[in-house]
Every structure is written in structure tokens, then in C-alpha cells.
Amino acid sequence: MGSASPGLSDMAPGCLLLPPDTLLRTGLEKMAAGVVGPEKRGWSPSPPATPEQGLSAFYLSYFDMLCPEDGSWGAKGPLLNTAREEPADEPEQCPVIDSQASAGSLDVVPGGLALEEHSLEQVQSMVVGEVLKDIETACKLLNITADPGDWSPSNVQKWLLWTEHQYRLPPAGKAFQELGGKELCDLSEEQFLQRSPLGGEVLHAHLDIWKSASTSEESWTDSEVDSSCSGQPIHLWQFLKELLLKPHSYGRFIRWLNQEKGIFKIEDSAQVARLWGIRKNRPAMNYDKLSRSIRQYYKKGIIRKPDISQRLVYQFVHPI
DNA sequence: AAACAGGAAGCCT
DNA sequence: AGGCTTCCTGTTT
């Protein structure tokens, strides 16, 4: 399984597999320049909820990751959880990432002192590490290789759909139709913007990240990923678990209510169904059908409804 | 209205 | 044959 975080807290400033100043950073910076702009929100996606798309959200979602959520910093000291992890047998609303993300102030991070104790480089390294892990996850979820240069046109479309979905960009798949990975990589930022005026900048920056990540780390690009995921189709329950393992990326759509018991809640049924549809190349996928598939698991003893049945809440029969 | 429950049939590997 | 996907009828929240 995914070799978990290699102890982020142990990481020395420069020990990352990547030189700190690769394209990866420029990619991130481009995203900064790109989305954070004041005016760029013409498309207004259906949920007018929190317009936290853009870099601040991007970074914050990673800062979110550096917080106790995944236990990464758990050993660091008693700084963190003052009020988290209550009894919480009930579906407590543990706030999912966003809420005030657009505030953009870093003291949103619980235990704000943490940032001062770590050099900027360390934080960057951690972000870079997490980006790599995210790419790995996305590969698994999408069933594509990490190297964009290898993508078929349909892989490109998958990546586009997925990225648009994650960063709430307007759909632009048509403008990139018939493009293979090679051609996609050759497009300049201007050409991205031409094809997608609103999302092009982010897409281009994100592709940069993928490009630099895959060239700098062949190890899992070829060997591990191939053996672990490229072959057989993923099962729905595996897919759901993958999403649940990445709360900073997918917590808006699906999250644990009680991870120990394997109880989870689908927060946005339409979006989860859409992600599943992307993965399976089933554009007509919806929650009605996805939930039918989940119900097939009842008989098999893989997923069930929890004892106190609630809408959109399910439970893995065998957690962990 | 949306989620839930399952039967039935079809599709794909 | 297994694991969905699609469609459907009926019930519950």
C-alpha cells in the first residue's frame, strides 16, 4: 500500500528528492499569479458557497495537511488539539478545510507558532512532498501514468476533468480534444489561456507540476505505480477509500465521521459520482447508480449502513 | 425532492 | 463469472 509519509517531521530542509528550486516551485508560483487575481471568477460554479479557489486555497489545503489531521505532527508536542476529537460518536461537524480559507491569513493554521519554528524551506519541502504524494494518488485514482508525456488523448481528458473538478475550474475539455500528452506538454501558457481563458493558467501551472514531478522521480513513475495500479480496474470501495485518505483534497466531497469504525459520509453525492464516472469513463454516472453499486456491497459484507442510519452515511464493515 | 432499497437485465473484462 | 451499470418500482426521510 501507499508508503505513508516518511515522517515529515524528521525531514531536513534540503533532504527532499527534489531540488527546492525546480519547476515545481515556478509551477506553484504561477498558480499564485494566476488565480489569486481579484477578478477571475466569471464562471461562478453552482455552489456559490466559498469562493476559495485559487492559490490561497491551494496552499491552505496543504497547510491543512501539515496539521494533526493525518497525525503528521502529532509527535511534535502538545500544541495542537485543544478542542478537537471530542467523543464524536455522533456525526460531529468537524469543519472541513474551507470555511474561512479566503481570509488567506496563515494564522488559520492551528498552533500558529508552528510556522515560525520551521524555516520557509521546510514548509516548502513538505508542500513539495505532499504534492508528489497527491500526484501519486491522482494517478491511482485516474489510472494514468505520472508522466504527462505518456498520456493518450483520453488520459488527457481524464486529467483535465479531474483537475477542473478539484480546483473548480470551468470545463474546457473540448478545447483540448484530440490532444495527446506530448502535445499538451508542448503548449505554452498563452496557448492554454487561449483554450481556456479562465482555467488555462491553473491548468498550465498544474501540468508543470506534474511534468517536473514525474521527471524528477522515476522510481514510482515506472516501477511501483505500474505494478500496483495500472492493471486491473479499481473497485468502488477502494476508490472511496482513496478519496477518504486525502481529506485535504476530497474532504469537501466525502469524509470520515468515525474513521476507527469506518463510518463515512458523502458530503456531495453528485461530485463523488462525477469523480467515479471520470475514473470509469462513465460520463452518465450519477449518485443513483453509484449508490446502487454501494448497495451491492451490503450482501457482500463490504459496506453497510451504520446502526443509526443516516442519509449519505455508510460504514465499511472491515475498517483499516 | 432526494435518498434508500433491491429486482432485473445488460455490459465488459 | 464477477463487478459493476443502467433502469425501474416502490418506500422512506
PDB file of C-alpha atoms in Angstrom, chain A:
ATOM      1  CA  MET A   1       0.000   0.000   0.000  1.00  0.00           C
ATOM      2  CA  GLY A   2       0.982   3.585  -0.120  1.00  0.00           C
ATOM      3  CA  SER A   3       4.143   4.013   1.845  1.00  0.00           C
ATOM      4  CA  ALA A   4       2.866   6.593   4.225  1.00  0.00           C
ATOM      5  CA  SER A   5       4.512   9.852   4.924  1.00  0.00           C
ATOM      6  CA  PRO A   6       8.173   9.317   5.582  1.00  0.00           C
ATOM      7  CA  GLY A   7       7.953  11.166   8.807  1.00  0.00           C
ATOM      8  CA  LEU A   8       7.570  14.686   7.674  1.00  0.00           C
ATOM      9  CA  SER A   9       8.742  15.993  10.970  1.00  0.00           C
ATOM     10  CA  ASP A  10      12.093  14.352  10.536  1.00  0.00           C
ATOM     11  CA  MET A  11      12.671  15.960   7.244  1.00  0.00           C
ATOM     12  CA  ALA A  12      15.640  18.241   6.992  1.00  0.00           C
ATOM     13  CA  PRO A  13      15.358  21.354   4.892  1.00  0.00           C
ATOM     14  CA  GLY A  14      17.074  20.073   1.852  1.00  0.00           C
ATOM     15  CA  CYS A  15      16.577  16.377   2.045  1.00  0.00           C
ATOM     16  CA  LEU A  16      13.781  16.242  -0.458  1.00  0.00           C
ATOM     17  CA  LEU A  17      14.270  14.278  -3.574  1.00  0.00           C
ATOM     18  CA  LEU A  18      13.715  17.443  -5.469  1.00  0.00           C
ATOM     19  CA  PRO A  19      15.979  20.393  -5.646  1.00  0.00           C
ATOM     20  CA  PRO A  20      13.952  23.061  -3.950  1.00  0.00           C
ATOM     21  CA  ASP A  21      14.065  25.350  -6.882  1.00  0.00           C
ATOM     22  CA  THR A  22      12.793  23.249  -9.676  1.00  0.00           C
ATOM     23  CA  LEU A  23       9.957  23.946 -11.975  1.00  0.00           C
ATOM     24  CA  LEU A  24       7.796  22.741  -9.241  1.00  0.00           C
ATOM     25  CA  ARG A  25       8.128  25.985  -7.487  1.00  0.00           C
ATOM     26  CA  THR A  26       7.598  28.001 -10.554  1.00  0.00           C
ATOM     27  CA  GLY A  27       4.509  25.986 -11.065  1.00  0.00           C
ATOM     28  CA  LEU A  28       3.225  26.904  -7.697  1.00  0.00           C
ATOM     29  CA  GLU A  29       4.125  30.488  -8.221  1.00  0.00           C
ATOM     30  CA  LYS A  30       2.318  30.558 -11.482  1.00  0.00           C
ATOM     31  CA  MET A  31      -0.725  29.362  -9.714  1.00  0.00           C
ATOM     32  CA  ALA A  32      -0.237  32.177  -7.327  1.00  0.00           C
ATOM     33  CA  ALA A  33      -0.056  34.728 -10.041  1.00  0.00           C
ATOM     34  CA  GLY A  34      -2.814  33.099 -11.929  1.00  0.00           C
ATOM     35  CA  VAL A  35      -5.777  32.592  -9.762  1.00  0.00           C
ATOM     36  CA  VAL A  36      -5.324  34.870  -6.935  1.00  0.00           C
ATOM     37  CA  GLY A  37      -6.132  37.772  -9.150  1.00  0.00           C
ATOM     38  CA  PRO A  38      -9.042  39.815  -7.985  1.00  0.00           C
ATOM     39  CA  GLU A  39     -11.343  39.483 -10.924  1.00  0.00           C
ATOM     40  CA  LYS A  40     -11.070  35.960 -12.101  1.00  0.00           C
ATOM     41  CA  ARG A  41     -14.345  34.496 -11.163  1.00  0.00           C
ATOM     42  CA  GLY A  42     -16.606  34.954 -14.063  1.00  0.00           C
ATOM     43  CA  TRP A  43     -17.862  31.418 -14.252  1.00  0.00           C
ATOM     44  CA  SER A  44     -19.370  31.071 -10.818  1.00  0.00           C
ATOM     45  CA  PRO A  45     -19.798  27.352 -10.252  1.00  0.00           C
ATOM     46  CA  SER A  46     -23.080  26.143  -8.976  1.00  0.00           C
ATOM     47  CA  PRO A  47     -22.347  26.259  -5.274  1.00  0.00           C
ATOM     48  CA  PRO A  48     -21.749  29.905  -4.586  1.00  0.00           C
ATOM     49  CA  ALA A  49     -20.588  28.755  -1.216  1.00  0.00           C
ATOM     50  CA  THR A  50     -16.999  29.694  -0.642  1.00  0.00           C
ATOM     51  CA  PRO A  51     -15.067  31.151  -3.499  1.00  0.00           C
ATOM     52  CA  GLU A  52     -11.859  29.800  -2.122  1.00  0.00           C
ATOM     53  CA  GLN A  53     -10.483  28.593  -5.367  1.00  0.00           C
ATOM     54  CA  GLY A  54      -7.063  29.797  -6.131  1.00  0.00           C
ATOM     55  CA  LEU A  55      -3.747  29.797  -4.540  1.00  0.00           C
ATOM     56  CA  SER A  56      -4.677  30.657  -1.042  1.00  0.00           C
ATOM     57  CA  ALA A  57      -6.897  27.650  -1.040  1.00  0.00           C
ATOM     58  CA  PHE A  58      -4.226  25.603  -2.659  1.00  0.00           C
ATOM     59  CA  TYR A  59      -1.642  26.453  -0.072  1.00  0.00           C
ATOM     60  CA  LEU A  60      -4.051  26.294   2.769  1.00  0.00           C
ATOM     61  CA  SER A  61      -5.139  22.889   1.771  1.00  0.00           C
ATOM     62  CA  TYR A  62      -1.551  21.848   2.132  1.00  0.00           C
ATOM     63  CA  PHE A  63      -1.106  23.643   5.369  1.00  0.00           C
ATOM     64  CA  ASP A  64      -4.182  21.841   6.426  1.00  0.00           C
ATOM     65  CA  MET A  65      -2.302  18.712   5.710  1.00  0.00           C
ATOM     66  CA  LEU A  66       0.562  19.665   7.897  1.00  0.00           C
ATOM     67  CA  CYS A  67      -1.815  19.779  10.776  1.00  0.00           C
ATOM     68  CA  PRO A  68      -2.700  16.970  13.084  1.00  0.00           C
ATOM     69  CA  GLU A  69      -5.368  15.636  10.762  1.00  0.00           C
ATOM     70  CA  ASP A  70      -3.067  12.986   9.419  1.00  0.00           C
ATOM     71  CA  GLY A  71      -1.082  12.750  12.567  1.00  0.00           C
ATOM     72  CA  SER A  72       1.983  14.030  10.815  1.00  0.00           C
ATOM     73  CA  TRP A  73       2.861  16.467  13.505  1.00  0.00           C
ATOM     74  CA  GLY A  74       1.256  14.596  16.263  1.00  0.00           C
ATOM     75  CA  ALA A  75       4.527  13.829  17.950  1.00  0.00           C
ATOM     76  CA  LYS A  76       5.610  17.405  17.824  1.00  0.00           C
ATOM     77  CA  GLY A  77       4.189  18.327  21.124  1.00  0.00           C
ATOM     78  CA  PRO A  78       1.053  19.226  22.938  1.00  0.00           C
ATOM     79  CA  LEU A  79       0.476  22.310  20.879  1.00  0.00           C
ATOM     80  CA  LEU A  80      -2.411  21.155  18.858  1.00  0.00           C
ATOM     81  CA  ASN A  81      -5.754  19.735  19.642  1.00  0.00           C
ATOM     82  CA  THR A  82      -7.311  21.733  22.320  1.00  0.00           C
ATOM     83  CA  ALA A  83     -10.825  21.024  21.315  1.00  0.00           C
ATOM     84  CA  ARG A  84     -10.714  18.527  18.552  1.00  0.00           C
ATOM     85  CA  GLU A  85     -11.514  14.863  18.620  1.00  0.00           C
ATOM     86  CA  GLU A  86     -14.360  15.015  21.031  1.00  0.00           C
ATOM     87  CA  PRO A  87     -16.298  11.923  21.902  1.00  0.00           C
ATOM     88  CA  ALA A  88     -17.652  12.390  18.438  1.00  0.00           C
ATOM     89  CA  ASP A  89     -19.518   9.190  18.151  1.00  0.00           C
ATOM     90  CA  GLU A  90     -22.186  11.379  16.745  1.00  0.00           C
ATOM     91  CA  PRO A  91     -21.697  12.865  13.346  1.00  0.00           C
ATOM     92  CA  GLU A  92     -19.969  15.850  14.745  1.00  0.00           C
ATOM     93  CA  GLN A  93     -19.268  18.576  12.302  1.00  0.00           C
ATOM     94  CA  CYS A  94     -15.566  18.624  12.222  1.00  0.00           C
ATOM     95  CA  PRO A  95     -15.139  21.545   9.938  1.00  0.00           C
ATOM     96  CA  VAL A  96     -13.917  20.601   6.552  1.00  0.00           C
ATOM     97  CA  ILE A  97     -10.968  22.617   5.450  1.00  0.00           C
ATOM     98  CA  ASP A  98     -12.509  25.616   3.780  1.00  0.00           C
ATOM     99  CA  SER A  99     -14.791  27.819   5.773  1.00  0.00           C
ATOM    100  CA  GLN A 100     -12.629  30.866   6.057  1.00  0.00           C
ATOM    101  CA  ALA A 101      -9.977  29.889   3.630  1.00  0.00           C
ATOM    102  CA  SER A 102     -10.333  33.007   1.575  1.00  0.00           C
ATOM    103  CA  ALA A 103      -9.140  35.001   4.512  1.00  0.00           C
ATOM    104  CA  GLY A 104      -5.730  33.941   3.375  1.00  0.00           C
ATOM    105  CA  SER A 105      -4.065  34.628   6.646  1.00  0.00           C
ATOM    106  CA  LEU A 106      -1.707  31.991   7.814  1.00  0.00           C
ATOM    107  CA  ASP A 107      -2.739  32.095  11.389  1.00  0.00           C
ATOM    108  CA  VAL A 108      -5.618  29.952  10.325  1.00  0.00           C
ATOM    109  CA  VAL A 109      -3.200  27.165  10.962  1.00  0.00           C
ATOM    110  CA  PRO A 110      -3.873  25.639  14.337  1.00  0.00           C
ATOM    111  CA  GLY A 111      -0.990  26.279  16.620  1.00  0.00           C
ATOM    112  CA  GLY A 112       0.200  29.202  14.604  1.00  0.00           C
ATOM    113  CA  LEU A 113       3.585  29.157  16.236  1.00  0.00           C
ATOM    114  CA  ALA A 114       4.462  26.159  14.182  1.00  0.00           C
ATOM    115  CA  LEU A 115       5.141  28.220  11.137  1.00  0.00           C
ATOM    116  CA  GLU A 116       7.651  30.367  12.884  1.00  0.00           C
ATOM    117  CA  GLU A 117       9.571  27.430  14.195  1.00  0.00           C
ATOM    118  CA  HIS A 118      10.114  25.982  10.782  1.00  0.00           C
ATOM    119  CA  SER A 119      12.023  27.615   8.066  1.00  0.00           C
ATOM    120  CA  LEU A 120      10.207  28.508   4.951  1.00  0.00           C
ATOM    121  CA  GLU A 121      12.222  25.905   3.144  1.00  0.00           C
ATOM    122  CA  GLN A 122      10.994  23.212   5.393  1.00  0.00           C
ATOM    123  CA  VAL A 123       7.458  24.187   4.763  1.00  0.00           C
ATOM    124  CA  GLN A 124       8.155  24.267   1.076  1.00  0.00           C
ATOM    125  CA  SER A 125       9.758  20.876   1.193  1.00  0.00           C
ATOM    126  CA  MET A 126       6.771  19.493   2.931  1.00  0.00           C
ATOM    127  CA  VAL A 127       4.455  21.041   0.427  1.00  0.00           C
ATOM    128  CA  VAL A 128       6.519  19.585  -2.366  1.00  0.00           C
ATOM    129  CA  GLY A 129       6.421  16.198  -0.739  1.00  0.00           C
ATOM    130  CA  GLU A 130       2.707  16.371  -0.376  1.00  0.00           C
ATOM    131  CA  VAL A 131       2.300  17.476  -3.951  1.00  0.00           C
ATOM    132  CA  LEU A 132       4.173  14.388  -5.041  1.00  0.00           C
ATOM    133  CA  LYS A 133       2.016  12.189  -2.912  1.00  0.00           C
ATOM    134  CA  ASP A 134      -1.054  13.816  -4.334  1.00  0.00           C
ATOM    135  CA  ILE A 135       0.107  13.156  -7.836  1.00  0.00           C
ATOM    136  CA  GLU A 136       0.667   9.556  -6.937  1.00  0.00           C
ATOM    137  CA  THR A 137      -2.829   9.331  -5.561  1.00  0.00           C
ATOM    138  CA  ALA A 138      -4.292  11.013  -8.578  1.00  0.00           C
ATOM    139  CA  CYS A 139      -2.535   8.510 -10.805  1.00  0.00           C
ATOM    140  CA  LYS A 140      -4.076   5.697  -8.877  1.00  0.00           C
ATOM    141  CA  LEU A 141      -7.461   7.289  -8.889  1.00  0.00           C
ATOM    142  CA  LEU A 142      -7.376   8.103 -12.568  1.00  0.00           C
ATOM    143  CA  ASN A 143      -5.463   5.095 -13.711  1.00  0.00           C
ATOM    144  CA  ILE A 144      -2.965   7.151 -15.667  1.00  0.00           C
ATOM    145  CA  THR A 145       0.791   7.365 -15.532  1.00  0.00           C
ATOM    146  CA  ALA A 146       2.539  10.158 -13.701  1.00  0.00           C
ATOM    147  CA  ASP A 147       4.353  11.326 -16.786  1.00  0.00           C
ATOM    148  CA  PRO A 148       2.103  13.577 -18.854  1.00  0.00           C
ATOM    149  CA  GLY A 149       4.238  12.839 -21.860  1.00  0.00           C
ATOM    150  CA  ASP A 150       2.845   9.330 -21.937  1.00  0.00           C
ATOM    151  CA  TRP A 151      -0.782  10.298 -21.887  1.00  0.00           C
ATOM    152  CA  SER A 152      -3.195   9.339 -24.589  1.00  0.00           C
ATOM    153  CA  PRO A 153      -5.842  11.839 -25.613  1.00  0.00           C
ATOM    154  CA  SER A 154      -8.313  10.129 -23.335  1.00  0.00           C
ATOM    155  CA  ASN A 155      -5.835  10.297 -20.472  1.00  0.00           C
ATOM    156  CA  VAL A 156      -5.502  13.991 -21.150  1.00  0.00           C
ATOM    157  CA  GLN A 157      -9.256  14.390 -20.967  1.00  0.00           C
ATOM    158  CA  LYS A 158      -9.359  12.497 -17.711  1.00  0.00           C
ATOM    159  CA  TRP A 159      -6.666  14.667 -16.217  1.00  0.00           C
ATOM    160  CA  LEU A 160      -8.455  17.777 -17.391  1.00  0.00           C
ATOM    161  CA  LEU A 161     -11.783  16.716 -15.966  1.00  0.00           C
ATOM    162  CA  TRP A 162     -10.182  15.769 -12.709  1.00  0.00           C
ATOM    163  CA  THR A 163      -8.136  18.913 -12.328  1.00  0.00           C
ATOM    164  CA  GLU A 164     -11.012  21.121 -13.297  1.00  0.00           C
ATOM    165  CA  HIS A 165     -13.102  19.353 -10.787  1.00  0.00           C
ATOM    166  CA  GLN A 166     -10.589  19.654  -7.995  1.00  0.00           C
ATOM    167  CA  TYR A 167      -9.881  23.295  -8.498  1.00  0.00           C
ATOM    168  CA  ARG A 168     -13.360  24.186  -9.607  1.00  0.00           C
ATOM    169  CA  LEU A 169     -12.380  25.407 -12.993  1.00  0.00           C
ATOM    170  CA  PRO A 170     -14.809  25.838 -15.839  1.00  0.00           C
ATOM    171  CA  PRO A 171     -14.887  22.882 -18.234  1.00  0.00           C
ATOM    172  CA  ALA A 172     -12.512  23.158 -21.143  1.00  0.00           C
ATOM    173  CA  GLY A 173     -12.172  19.594 -22.310  1.00  0.00           C
ATOM    174  CA  LYS A 174     -13.428  20.374 -25.779  1.00  0.00           C
ATOM    175  CA  ALA A 175     -10.667  22.873 -26.376  1.00  0.00           C
ATOM    176  CA  PHE A 176      -8.103  20.164 -25.700  1.00  0.00           C
ATOM    177  CA  GLN A 177      -9.763  17.401 -27.617  1.00  0.00           C
ATOM    178  CA  GLU A 178      -7.604  15.004 -29.590  1.00  0.00           C
ATOM    179  CA  LEU A 179      -4.511  16.245 -27.832  1.00  0.00           C
ATOM    180  CA  GLY A 180      -2.093  13.669 -26.576  1.00  0.00           C
ATOM    181  CA  GLY A 181       0.126  14.178 -23.604  1.00  0.00           C
ATOM    182  CA  LYS A 182       3.082  15.191 -25.691  1.00  0.00           C
ATOM    183  CA  GLU A 183       1.199  17.922 -27.469  1.00  0.00           C
ATOM    184  CA  LEU A 184      -0.344  19.051 -24.233  1.00  0.00           C
ATOM    185  CA  CYS A 185       3.088  19.445 -22.699  1.00  0.00           C
ATOM    186  CA  ASP A 186       4.237  21.484 -25.644  1.00  0.00           C
ATOM    187  CA  LEU A 187       1.521  24.068 -25.232  1.00  0.00           C
ATOM    188  CA  SER A 188       2.638  27.380 -23.880  1.00  0.00           C
ATOM    189  CA  GLU A 189       0.835  29.167 -21.138  1.00  0.00           C
ATOM    190  CA  GLU A 190      -0.588  31.518 -23.735  1.00  0.00           C
ATOM    191  CA  GLN A 191      -1.978  28.598 -25.658  1.00  0.00           C
ATOM    192  CA  PHE A 192      -3.564  27.269 -22.515  1.00  0.00           C
ATOM    193  CA  LEU A 193      -5.141  30.627 -21.940  1.00  0.00           C
ATOM    194  CA  GLN A 194      -6.419  30.707 -25.474  1.00  0.00           C
ATOM    195  CA  ARG A 195      -8.135  27.396 -24.995  1.00  0.00           C
ATOM    196  CA  SER A 196      -9.382  28.122 -21.542  1.00  0.00           C
ATOM    197  CA  PRO A 197      -9.355  31.798 -20.641  1.00  0.00           C
ATOM    198  CA  LEU A 198     -10.497  31.186 -17.107  1.00  0.00           C
ATOM    199  CA  GLY A 199      -8.810  27.958 -16.196  1.00  0.00           C
ATOM    200  CA  GLY A 200      -5.835  27.926 -18.505  1.00  0.00           C
ATOM    201  CA  GLU A 201      -3.402  29.441 -16.117  1.00  0.00           C
ATOM    202  CA  VAL A 202      -4.076  26.984 -13.367  1.00  0.00           C
ATOM    203  CA  LEU A 203      -4.132  24.052 -15.734  1.00  0.00           C
ATOM    204  CA  HIS A 204      -0.820  25.058 -17.220  1.00  0.00           C
ATOM    205  CA  ALA A 205       0.757  25.554 -13.818  1.00  0.00           C
ATOM    206  CA  HIS A 206      -0.581  22.261 -12.654  1.00  0.00           C
ATOM    207  CA  LEU A 207       0.702  20.459 -15.673  1.00  0.00           C
ATOM    208  CA  ASP A 208       4.097  21.984 -14.931  1.00  0.00           C
ATOM    209  CA  ILE A 209       3.988  20.448 -11.524  1.00  0.00           C
ATOM    210  CA  TRP A 210       3.181  17.063 -12.977  1.00  0.00           C
ATOM    211  CA  LYS A 211       5.935  17.381 -15.526  1.00  0.00           C
ATOM    212  CA  SER A 212       8.603  18.280 -13.045  1.00  0.00           C
ATOM    213  CA  ALA A 213       7.407  15.751 -10.530  1.00  0.00           C
ATOM    214  CA  SER A 214       7.488  12.913 -12.971  1.00  0.00           C
ATOM    215  CA  THR A 215      10.889  13.725 -14.405  1.00  0.00           C
ATOM    216  CA  SER A 216      12.457  14.055 -11.014  1.00  0.00           C
ATOM    217  CA  GLU A 217      11.222  10.849  -9.567  1.00  0.00           C
ATOM    218  CA  GLU A 218      11.265   7.944 -11.921  1.00  0.00           C
ATOM    219  CA  SER A 219      11.202   5.470  -9.108  1.00  0.00           C
ATOM    220  CA  TRP A 220       7.491   5.308  -8.662  1.00  0.00           C
ATOM    221  CA  THR A 221       6.656   6.686 -12.034  1.00  0.00           C
ATOM    222  CA  ASP A 222       7.550   3.424 -13.628  1.00  0.00           C
ATOM    223  CA  SER A 223       8.075   0.599 -11.246  1.00  0.00           C
ATOM    224  CA  GLU A 224       5.787   0.903  -8.294  1.00  0.00           C
ATOM    225  CA  VAL A 225       2.835   2.630  -9.786  1.00  0.00           C
ATOM    226  CA  ASP A 226       2.726   0.273 -12.678  1.00  0.00           C
ATOM    227  CA  SER A 227       2.635  -2.835 -10.623  1.00  0.00           C
ATOM    228  CA  SER A 228       0.202  -1.507  -8.083  1.00  0.00           C
ATOM    229  CA  CYS A 229      -2.480   0.108 -10.135  1.00  0.00           C
ATOM    230  CA  SER A 230      -2.184   0.092 -13.845  1.00  0.00           C
ATOM    231  CA  GLY A 231      -3.549  -3.373 -14.340  1.00  0.00           C
ATOM    232  CA  GLN A 232      -6.946  -4.318 -13.037  1.00  0.00           C
ATOM    233  CA  PRO A 233      -9.806  -1.930 -12.571  1.00  0.00           C
ATOM    234  CA  ILE A 234     -10.217  -0.393  -9.192  1.00  0.00           C
ATOM    235  CA  HIS A 235     -13.188  -1.390  -7.106  1.00  0.00           C
ATOM    236  CA  LEU A 236     -15.640   1.203  -5.966  1.00  0.00           C
ATOM    237  CA  TRP A 237     -14.908   0.595  -2.309  1.00  0.00           C
ATOM    238  CA  GLN A 238     -11.197   1.045  -2.954  1.00  0.00           C
ATOM    239  CA  PHE A 239     -11.881   4.228  -4.803  1.00  0.00           C
ATOM    240  CA  LEU A 240     -13.927   5.601  -1.944  1.00  0.00           C
ATOM    241  CA  LYS A 241     -11.184   4.734   0.499  1.00  0.00           C
ATOM    242  CA  GLU A 242      -8.620   6.528  -1.613  1.00  0.00           C
ATOM    243  CA  LEU A 243     -10.734   9.647  -1.559  1.00  0.00           C
ATOM    244  CA  LEU A 244     -11.187   9.356   2.164  1.00  0.00           C
ATOM    245  CA  LEU A 245      -7.447   9.125   2.665  1.00  0.00           C
ATOM    246  CA  LYS A 246      -6.998  12.573   1.158  1.00  0.00           C
ATOM    247  CA  PRO A 247      -9.233  14.847   3.185  1.00  0.00           C
ATOM    248  CA  HIS A 248      -7.395  17.948   2.112  1.00  0.00           C
ATOM    249  CA  SER A 249      -8.239  17.194  -1.497  1.00  0.00           C
ATOM    250  CA  TYR A 250     -11.558  15.451  -1.320  1.00  0.00           C
ATOM    251  CA  GLY A 251     -12.909  16.234   2.115  1.00  0.00           C
ATOM    252  CA  ARG A 252     -15.416  18.551   0.588  1.00  0.00           C
ATOM    253  CA  PHE A 253     -16.989  15.577  -1.144  1.00  0.00           C
ATOM    254  CA  ILE A 254     -16.527  12.683   1.206  1.00  0.00           C
ATOM    255  CA  ARG A 255     -15.085  12.392   4.694  1.00  0.00           C
ATOM    256  CA  TRP A 256     -14.837  10.209   7.733  1.00  0.00           C
ATOM    257  CA  LEU A 257     -17.293  10.618  10.519  1.00  0.00           C
ATOM    258  CA  ASN A 258     -15.528   7.975  12.519  1.00  0.00           C
ATOM    259  CA  GLN A 259     -12.506   6.520  10.887  1.00  0.00           C
ATOM    260  CA  GLU A 260     -11.944   3.857  13.515  1.00  0.00           C
ATOM    261  CA  LYS A 261     -15.355   2.433  12.837  1.00  0.00           C
ATOM    262  CA  GLY A 262     -15.096   3.034   9.146  1.00  0.00           C
ATOM    263  CA  ILE A 263     -18.080   5.347   9.102  1.00  0.00           C
ATOM    264  CA  PHE A 264     -18.006   7.938   6.387  1.00  0.00           C
ATOM    265  CA  LYS A 265     -20.311  10.488   4.927  1.00  0.00           C
ATOM    266  CA  ILE A 266     -20.741  11.518   1.359  1.00  0.00           C
ATOM    267  CA  GLU A 267     -20.991  15.270   1.594  1.00  0.00           C
ATOM    268  CA  ASP A 268     -21.559  15.921  -2.053  1.00  0.00           C
ATOM    269  CA  SER A 269     -23.138  12.977  -3.759  1.00  0.00           C
ATOM    270  CA  ALA A 270     -23.121  14.488  -7.221  1.00  0.00           C
ATOM    271  CA  GLN A 271     -19.428  15.272  -7.104  1.00  0.00           C
ATOM    272  CA  VAL A 272     -18.386  11.899  -5.777  1.00  0.00           C
ATOM    273  CA  ALA A 273     -20.413  10.286  -8.505  1.00  0.00           C
ATOM    274  CA  ARG A 274     -18.786  12.510 -11.049  1.00  0.00           C
ATOM    275  CA  LEU A 275     -15.300  11.574  -9.891  1.00  0.00           C
ATOM    276  CA  TRP A 276     -16.244   7.918 -10.075  1.00  0.00           C
ATOM    277  CA  GLY A 277     -17.612   8.496 -13.543  1.00  0.00           C
ATOM    278  CA  ILE A 278     -14.370  10.089 -14.654  1.00  0.00           C
ATOM    279  CA  ARG A 279     -12.426   7.176 -13.327  1.00  0.00           C
ATOM    280  CA  LYS A 280     -14.620   4.602 -15.000  1.00  0.00           C
ATOM    281  CA  ASN A 281     -15.175   6.532 -18.172  1.00  0.00           C
ATOM    282  CA  ARG A 282     -18.868   6.643 -17.472  1.00  0.00           C
ATOM    283  CA  PRO A 283     -19.959  10.206 -18.143  1.00  0.00           C
ATOM    284  CA  ALA A 284     -23.530   9.318 -17.243  1.00  0.00           C
ATOM    285  CA  MET A 285     -22.620   8.193 -13.755  1.00  0.00           C
ATOM    286  CA  ASN A 286     -24.723   9.710 -11.011  1.00  0.00           C
ATOM    287  CA  TYR A 287     -25.412   9.105  -7.370  1.00  0.00           C
ATOM    288  CA  ASP A 288     -28.425   6.958  -8.095  1.00  0.00           C
ATOM    289  CA  LYS A 289     -26.231   4.466  -9.874  1.00  0.00           C
ATOM    290  CA  LEU A 290     -23.260   4.812  -7.610  1.00  0.00           C
ATOM    291  CA  SER A 291     -25.412   4.178  -4.579  1.00  0.00           C
ATOM    292  CA  ARG A 292     -26.840   1.101  -6.254  1.00  0.00           C
ATOM    293  CA  SER A 293     -23.299  -0.189  -6.515  1.00  0.00           C
ATOM    294  CA  ILE A 294     -22.694   0.574  -2.876  1.00  0.00           C
ATOM    295  CA  ARG A 295     -25.832  -1.362  -2.021  1.00  0.00           C
ATOM    296  CA  GLN A 296     -24.451  -4.371  -3.819  1.00  0.00           C
ATOM    297  CA  TYR A 297     -21.802  -4.352  -1.125  1.00  0.00           C
ATOM    298  CA  TYR A 298     -24.365  -4.953   1.603  1.00  0.00           C
ATOM    299  CA  LYS A 299     -24.762  -8.552   0.617  1.00  0.00           C
ATOM    300  CA  LYS A 300     -21.036  -8.993   0.224  1.00  0.00           C
ATOM    301  CA  GLY A 301     -20.251  -7.601   3.620  1.00  0.00           C
ATOM    302  CA  ILE A 302     -18.002  -4.851   2.394  1.00  0.00           C
ATOM    303  CA  ILE A 303     -20.072  -1.781   3.194  1.00  0.00           C
ATOM    304  CA  ARG A 304     -23.225  -1.411   5.227  1.00  0.00           C
ATOM    305  CA  LYS A 305     -25.425   1.235   6.681  1.00  0.00           C
ATOM    306  CA  PRO A 306     -24.381   2.228  10.190  1.00  0.00           C
ATOM    307  CA  ASP A 307     -26.509   1.239  13.151  1.00  0.00           C
ATOM    308  CA  ILE A 308     -28.155   4.607  13.249  1.00  0.00           C
ATOM    309  CA  SER A 309     -28.962   5.025   9.616  1.00  0.00           C
ATOM    310  CA  GLN A 310     -28.439   8.472   8.224  1.00  0.00           C
ATOM    311  CA  ARG A 311     -28.680   9.826   4.774  1.00  0.00           C
ATOM    312  CA  LEU A 312     -25.461   9.574   2.802  1.00  0.00           C
ATOM    313  CA  VAL A 313     -23.672   7.851   5.645  1.00  0.00           C
ATOM    314  CA  TYR A 314     -22.159   4.416   5.167  1.00  0.00           C
ATOM    315  CA  GLN A 315     -19.781   2.187   7.034  1.00  0.00           C
ATOM    316  CA  PHE A 316     -17.026  -0.128   5.956  1.00  0.00           C
ATOM    317  CA  VAL A 317     -17.647  -3.492   7.534  1.00  0.00           C
ATOM    318  CA  HIS A 318     -13.934  -4.126   7.951  1.00  0.00           C
ATOM    319  CA  PRO A 319     -12.223  -0.854   8.767  1.00  0.00           C
ATOM    320  CA  ILE A 320      -8.493  -0.364   8.388  1.00  0.00           C
TER     321      ILE A 320
END
